[in-house]
Amino acid sequence: MTTYIVIAVIVIVVLIVLYILSTYNSLVRLNNKVKEAFSTMDVYLKKRWDLIPNIVETVKGYAAHEKETLAEVINLRNGAYESMSDDEKIKANKELSKGVVKIMALAESYPDLKANENFKELSGQLTKVEEDIANSRKYYNGVVRTFNDKVLMFPSNVVASMFGYKEKEMFEVDAIERENVKVEF
């Protein structure tokens, strides 16, 4: 009889170890998907990051007395993008999105600026990049949701906490981005 108890205990321990290994591997896989999704989105965020100074310079020539708005966007943009953490990039880009909306609203006040070929091209590029960011943000948030489910749901949350996995932040749209602002000219 004690042999059966020992075998049962060994089987239970083996099953627990297999569950822990399986859950750990699942967490690693999901964490790598989150990193990959952010890297994809990061390419588009960097494109927008690099496009903003060109748009600001173009707008400066037509809207010289709007220096405060332009300076605000440049200040947001002046950080060293490559040295930011993923969370810092998300926060900086949320603020930059607000600045882009202000610049595009400012451009509405200047018909000559809207007719400028350079501005048309830059705003077209910005529209394309914004579409790419929106699509990659959907994928990123989907992967983060799956990862967060695994990290927060029992019993996988026990394994996640054992190995230091924590909930990831979604890349959410701010209220100002939800406003219906037309960027195309």
PDB file of C-alpha atoms in Angstrom:
ATOM      1  CA  MET A   1       0.000   0.000   0.000  1.00  0.00           C
ATOM      2  CA  THR A   2       2.803   2.453   0.802  1.00  0.00           C
ATOM      3  CA  THR A   3       4.233   1.712  -2.644  1.00  0.00           C
ATOM      4  CA  TYR A   4       1.010   2.986  -4.232  1.00  0.00           C
ATOM      5  CA  ILE A   5       1.142   6.138  -2.124  1.00  0.00           C
ATOM      6  CA  VAL A   6       4.769   6.772  -3.116  1.00  0.00           C
ATOM      7  CA  ILE A   7       3.922   6.195  -6.791  1.00  0.00           C
ATOM      8  CA  ALA A   8       0.882   8.499  -6.513  1.00  0.00           C
ATOM      9  CA  VAL A   9       2.993  11.230  -4.889  1.00  0.00           C
ATOM     10  CA  ILE A  10       5.666  10.869  -7.585  1.00  0.00           C
ATOM     11  CA  VAL A  11       3.015  11.044 -10.345  1.00  0.00           C
ATOM     12  CA  ILE A  12       1.472  14.158  -8.764  1.00  0.00           C
ATOM     13  CA  VAL A  13       4.895  15.837  -8.412  1.00  0.00           C
ATOM     14  CA  VAL A  14       5.763  14.971 -12.025  1.00  0.00           C
ATOM     15  CA  LEU A  15       2.422  16.387 -13.239  1.00  0.00           C
ATOM     16  CA  ILE A  16       2.954  19.594 -11.253  1.00  0.00           C
ATOM     17  CA  VAL A  17       6.484  19.971 -12.642  1.00  0.00           C
ATOM     18  CA  LEU A  18       5.211  19.351 -16.191  1.00  0.00           C
ATOM     19  CA  TYR A  19       2.475  21.946 -15.695  1.00  0.00           C
ATOM     20  CA  ILE A  20       4.981  24.489 -14.408  1.00  0.00           C
ATOM     21  CA  LEU A  21       7.327  23.834 -17.346  1.00  0.00           C
ATOM     22  CA  SER A  22       4.483  24.040 -19.847  1.00  0.00           C
ATOM     23  CA  THR A  23       3.135  27.268 -18.372  1.00  0.00           C
ATOM     24  CA  TYR A  24       6.610  28.791 -18.171  1.00  0.00           C
ATOM     25  CA  ASN A  25       7.262  27.982 -21.838  1.00  0.00           C
ATOM     26  CA  SER A  26       3.890  29.445 -22.743  1.00  0.00           C
ATOM     27  CA  LEU A  27       4.742  32.654 -20.866  1.00  0.00           C
ATOM     28  CA  VAL A  28       8.118  32.878 -22.618  1.00  0.00           C
ATOM     29  CA  ARG A  29       6.434  32.389 -26.014  1.00  0.00           C
ATOM     30  CA  LEU A  30       3.807  35.044 -25.280  1.00  0.00           C
ATOM     31  CA  ASN A  31       6.415  37.466 -23.925  1.00  0.00           C
ATOM     32  CA  ASN A  32       8.405  37.044 -27.147  1.00  0.00           C
ATOM     33  CA  LYS A  33       5.250  37.735 -29.172  1.00  0.00           C
ATOM     34  CA  VAL A  34       4.710  40.939 -27.192  1.00  0.00           C
ATOM     35  CA  LYS A  35       8.297  41.996 -27.934  1.00  0.00           C
ATOM     36  CA  GLU A  36       7.874  41.182 -31.617  1.00  0.00           C
ATOM     37  CA  ALA A  37       4.571  43.074 -31.802  1.00  0.00           C
ATOM     38  CA  PHE A  38       6.115  46.104 -30.122  1.00  0.00           C
ATOM     39  CA  SER A  39       9.119  45.988 -32.448  1.00  0.00           C
ATOM     40  CA  THR A  40       6.796  46.031 -35.450  1.00  0.00           C
ATOM     41  CA  MET A  41       4.847  48.964 -34.060  1.00  0.00           C
ATOM     42  CA  ASP A  42       8.086  50.670 -33.038  1.00  0.00           C
ATOM     43  CA  VAL A  43       9.192  50.855 -36.687  1.00  0.00           C
ATOM     44  CA  TYR A  44       6.120  52.948 -37.515  1.00  0.00           C
ATOM     45  CA  LEU A  45       6.391  55.037 -34.356  1.00  0.00           C
ATOM     46  CA  LYS A  46      10.004  55.834 -35.308  1.00  0.00           C
ATOM     47  CA  LYS A  47       8.924  56.799 -38.842  1.00  0.00           C
ATOM     48  CA  ARG A  48       6.416  59.234 -37.384  1.00  0.00           C
ATOM     49  CA  TRP A  49       9.025  60.448 -34.883  1.00  0.00           C
ATOM     50  CA  ASP A  50      11.352  61.286 -37.779  1.00  0.00           C
ATOM     51  CA  LEU A  51       8.597  62.812 -39.936  1.00  0.00           C
ATOM     52  CA  ILE A  52       7.398  65.337 -37.339  1.00  0.00           C
ATOM     53  CA  PRO A  53      10.359  67.778 -37.597  1.00  0.00           C
ATOM     54  CA  ASN A  54       9.856  68.032 -41.370  1.00  0.00           C
ATOM     55  CA  ILE A  55       6.184  68.844 -40.923  1.00  0.00           C
ATOM     56  CA  VAL A  56       6.948  71.391 -38.204  1.00  0.00           C
ATOM     57  CA  GLU A  57       9.568  73.110 -40.378  1.00  0.00           C
ATOM     58  CA  THR A  58       7.121  73.311 -43.267  1.00  0.00           C
ATOM     59  CA  VAL A  59       4.398  74.741 -41.024  1.00  0.00           C
ATOM     60  CA  LYS A  60       6.857  77.241 -39.463  1.00  0.00           C
ATOM     61  CA  GLY A  61       7.232  79.075 -42.736  1.00  0.00           C
ATOM     62  CA  TYR A  62       3.507  79.728 -42.970  1.00  0.00           C
ATOM     63  CA  ALA A  63       2.564  80.036 -39.323  1.00  0.00           C
ATOM     64  CA  ALA A  64       5.401  81.989 -37.764  1.00  0.00           C
ATOM     65  CA  HIS A  65       3.178  83.492 -35.077  1.00  0.00           C
ATOM     66  CA  GLU A  66       2.069  80.016 -33.894  1.00  0.00           C
ATOM     67  CA  LYS A  67       5.441  79.405 -32.259  1.00  0.00           C
ATOM     68  CA  GLU A  68       3.978  78.101 -28.994  1.00  0.00           C
ATOM     69  CA  THR A  69       2.201  75.168 -30.633  1.00  0.00           C
ATOM     70  CA  LEU A  70       5.210  74.325 -32.789  1.00  0.00           C
ATOM     71  CA  ALA A  71       7.646  74.607 -29.872  1.00  0.00           C
ATOM     72  CA  GLU A  72       5.466  72.266 -27.812  1.00  0.00           C
ATOM     73  CA  VAL A  73       5.635  69.589 -30.517  1.00  0.00           C
ATOM     74  CA  ILE A  74       9.383  70.026 -30.980  1.00  0.00           C
ATOM     75  CA  ASN A  75       9.926  69.694 -27.223  1.00  0.00           C
ATOM     76  CA  LEU A  76       7.950  66.455 -27.245  1.00  0.00           C
ATOM     77  CA  ARG A  77      10.004  65.227 -30.166  1.00  0.00           C
ATOM     78  CA  ASN A  78      13.450  66.209 -28.834  1.00  0.00           C
ATOM     79  CA  GLY A  79      13.993  63.113 -26.666  1.00  0.00           C
ATOM     80  CA  ALA A  80      16.461  60.457 -27.783  1.00  0.00           C
ATOM     81  CA  TYR A  81      14.069  57.820 -29.124  1.00  0.00           C
ATOM     82  CA  GLU A  82      16.560  54.951 -29.171  1.00  0.00           C
ATOM     83  CA  SER A  83      17.397  55.348 -25.478  1.00  0.00           C
ATOM     84  CA  MET A  84      13.741  55.211 -24.350  1.00  0.00           C
ATOM     85  CA  SER A  85      12.178  52.129 -22.795  1.00  0.00           C
ATOM     86  CA  ASP A  86       9.113  50.613 -24.465  1.00  0.00           C
ATOM     87  CA  ASP A  87       6.826  52.238 -21.890  1.00  0.00           C
ATOM     88  CA  GLU A  88       8.519  55.620 -22.389  1.00  0.00           C
ATOM     89  CA  LYS A  89       8.077  55.284 -26.153  1.00  0.00           C
ATOM     90  CA  ILE A  90       4.379  54.581 -25.725  1.00  0.00           C
ATOM     91  CA  LYS A  91       3.931  57.587 -23.411  1.00  0.00           C
ATOM     92  CA  ALA A  92       5.984  59.898 -25.653  1.00  0.00           C
ATOM     93  CA  ASN A  93       4.025  58.862 -28.720  1.00  0.00           C
ATOM     94  CA  LYS A  94       0.711  59.435 -26.956  1.00  0.00           C
ATOM     95  CA  GLU A  95       1.815  63.012 -26.264  1.00  0.00           C
ATOM     96  CA  LEU A  96       3.199  63.381 -29.785  1.00  0.00           C
ATOM     97  CA  SER A  97      -0.165  62.295 -31.199  1.00  0.00           C
ATOM     98  CA  LYS A  98      -1.791  65.212 -29.401  1.00  0.00           C
ATOM     99  CA  GLY A  99       0.804  67.547 -30.928  1.00  0.00           C
ATOM    100  CA  VAL A 100       0.217  66.177 -34.424  1.00  0.00           C
ATOM    101  CA  VAL A 101      -3.514  66.819 -34.042  1.00  0.00           C
ATOM    102  CA  LYS A 102      -2.735  70.428 -33.029  1.00  0.00           C
ATOM    103  CA  ILE A 103      -0.435  70.938 -36.024  1.00  0.00           C
ATOM    104  CA  MET A 104      -2.984  69.537 -38.449  1.00  0.00           C
ATOM    105  CA  ALA A 105      -5.687  71.720 -36.920  1.00  0.00           C
ATOM    106  CA  LEU A 106      -3.322  74.685 -37.221  1.00  0.00           C
ATOM    107  CA  ALA A 107      -2.714  73.873 -40.882  1.00  0.00           C
ATOM    108  CA  GLU A 108      -6.456  74.198 -41.527  1.00  0.00           C
ATOM    109  CA  SER A 109      -6.118  77.929 -40.815  1.00  0.00           C
ATOM    110  CA  TYR A 110      -3.570  78.446 -43.604  1.00  0.00           C
ATOM    111  CA  PRO A 111      -4.877  77.713 -47.117  1.00  0.00           C
ATOM    112  CA  ASP A 112      -1.464  78.464 -48.656  1.00  0.00           C
ATOM    113  CA  LEU A 113       0.114  75.855 -46.401  1.00  0.00           C
ATOM    114  CA  LYS A 114      -2.500  73.260 -47.354  1.00  0.00           C
ATOM    115  CA  ALA A 115      -1.714  73.950 -51.018  1.00  0.00           C
ATOM    116  CA  ASN A 116       2.055  73.594 -50.497  1.00  0.00           C
ATOM    117  CA  GLU A 117       3.329  70.470 -52.311  1.00  0.00           C
ATOM    118  CA  ASN A 118       5.881  69.668 -49.630  1.00  0.00           C
ATOM    119  CA  PHE A 119       3.205  69.843 -46.930  1.00  0.00           C
ATOM    120  CA  LYS A 120       0.836  67.719 -49.009  1.00  0.00           C
ATOM    121  CA  GLU A 121       3.507  65.052 -49.420  1.00  0.00           C
ATOM    122  CA  LEU A 122       4.464  65.111 -45.739  1.00  0.00           C
ATOM    123  CA  SER A 123       0.851  64.968 -44.580  1.00  0.00           C
ATOM    124  CA  GLY A 124       0.245  62.070 -46.981  1.00  0.00           C
ATOM    125  CA  GLN A 125       3.212  60.230 -45.487  1.00  0.00           C
ATOM    126  CA  LEU A 126       1.905  61.013 -42.019  1.00  0.00           C
ATOM    127  CA  THR A 127      -1.537  59.646 -42.907  1.00  0.00           C
ATOM    128  CA  LYS A 128       0.040  56.397 -44.140  1.00  0.00           C
ATOM    129  CA  VAL A 129       2.236  56.080 -41.050  1.00  0.00           C
ATOM    130  CA  GLU A 130      -0.759  56.733 -38.781  1.00  0.00           C
ATOM    131  CA  GLU A 131      -2.665  53.919 -40.538  1.00  0.00           C
ATOM    132  CA  ASP A 132       0.307  51.593 -40.072  1.00  0.00           C
ATOM    133  CA  ILE A 133       0.551  52.557 -36.392  1.00  0.00           C
ATOM    134  CA  ALA A 134      -3.169  51.876 -35.899  1.00  0.00           C
ATOM    135  CA  ASN A 135      -2.880  48.428 -37.489  1.00  0.00           C
ATOM    136  CA  SER A 136       0.240  47.472 -35.557  1.00  0.00           C
ATOM    137  CA  ARG A 137      -1.309  48.829 -32.354  1.00  0.00           C
ATOM    138  CA  LYS A 138      -4.254  46.437 -32.849  1.00  0.00           C
ATOM    139  CA  TYR A 139      -1.888  43.482 -33.172  1.00  0.00           C
ATOM    140  CA  TYR A 140       0.237  44.618 -30.223  1.00  0.00           C
ATOM    141  CA  ASN A 141      -2.793  45.080 -27.962  1.00  0.00           C
ATOM    142  CA  GLY A 142      -4.154  41.658 -28.985  1.00  0.00           C
ATOM    143  CA  VAL A 143      -0.897  39.964 -28.066  1.00  0.00           C
ATOM    144  CA  VAL A 144      -0.649  41.934 -24.815  1.00  0.00           C
ATOM    145  CA  ARG A 145      -4.224  40.901 -23.923  1.00  0.00           C
ATOM    146  CA  THR A 146      -3.352  37.218 -24.422  1.00  0.00           C
ATOM    147  CA  PHE A 147      -0.160  37.626 -22.366  1.00  0.00           C
ATOM    148  CA  ASN A 148      -2.003  39.498 -19.599  1.00  0.00           C
ATOM    149  CA  ASP A 149      -4.699  36.814 -19.487  1.00  0.00           C
ATOM    150  CA  LYS A 150      -2.016  34.206 -18.894  1.00  0.00           C
ATOM    151  CA  VAL A 151      -0.267  36.334 -16.253  1.00  0.00           C
ATOM    152  CA  LEU A 152      -3.463  37.182 -14.377  1.00  0.00           C
ATOM    153  CA  MET A 153      -5.550  33.977 -14.560  1.00  0.00           C
ATOM    154  CA  PHE A 154      -5.311  31.190 -12.037  1.00  0.00           C
ATOM    155  CA  PRO A 155      -3.372  28.862 -11.904  1.00  0.00           C
ATOM    156  CA  SER A 156      -0.931  30.251 -14.488  1.00  0.00           C
ATOM    157  CA  ASN A 157      -0.647  33.453 -12.437  1.00  0.00           C
ATOM    158  CA  VAL A 158       1.155  31.445  -9.744  1.00  0.00           C
ATOM    159  CA  VAL A 159       3.805  30.340 -12.250  1.00  0.00           C
ATOM    160  CA  ALA A 160       3.991  33.865 -13.725  1.00  0.00           C
ATOM    161  CA  SER A 161       4.659  35.387 -10.314  1.00  0.00           C
ATOM    162  CA  MET A 162       7.247  32.679  -9.542  1.00  0.00           C
ATOM    163  CA  PHE A 163       9.238  33.760 -12.607  1.00  0.00           C
ATOM    164  CA  GLY A 164       8.600  37.510 -12.347  1.00  0.00           C
ATOM    165  CA  TYR A 165       6.203  37.982 -15.259  1.00  0.00           C
ATOM    166  CA  LYS A 166       4.016  41.053 -14.820  1.00  0.00           C
ATOM    167  CA  GLU A 167       1.067  42.519 -16.673  1.00  0.00           C
ATOM    168  CA  LYS A 168       2.023  44.612 -19.742  1.00  0.00           C
ATOM    169  CA  GLU A 169       0.558  48.007 -20.615  1.00  0.00           C
ATOM    170  CA  MET A 170      -1.772  48.302 -23.589  1.00  0.00           C
ATOM    171  CA  PHE A 171      -1.159  51.044 -26.153  1.00  0.00           C
ATOM    172  CA  GLU A 172      -4.452  52.843 -25.780  1.00  0.00           C
ATOM    173  CA  VAL A 173      -5.851  55.809 -27.663  1.00  0.00           C
ATOM    174  CA  ASP A 174      -6.167  59.053 -25.728  1.00  0.00           C
ATOM    175  CA  ALA A 175      -9.397  61.038 -25.770  1.00  0.00           C
ATOM    176  CA  ILE A 176      -7.891  63.702 -28.044  1.00  0.00           C
ATOM    177  CA  GLU A 177      -7.060  61.039 -30.651  1.00  0.00           C
ATOM    178  CA  ARG A 178     -10.686  59.894 -30.619  1.00  0.00           C
ATOM    179  CA  GLU A 179     -11.822  63.254 -31.897  1.00  0.00           C
ATOM    180  CA  ASN A 180     -12.703  63.302 -35.563  1.00  0.00           C
ATOM    181  CA  VAL A 181      -9.751  65.207 -37.030  1.00  0.00           C
ATOM    182  CA  LYS A 182      -9.152  64.960 -40.746  1.00  0.00           C
ATOM    183  CA  VAL A 183      -5.438  64.765 -41.563  1.00  0.00           C
ATOM    184  CA  GLU A 184      -5.706  64.492 -45.350  1.00  0.00           C
ATOM    185  CA  PHE A 185      -5.418  67.570 -47.540  1.00  0.00           C
TER     186      PHE A 185
END
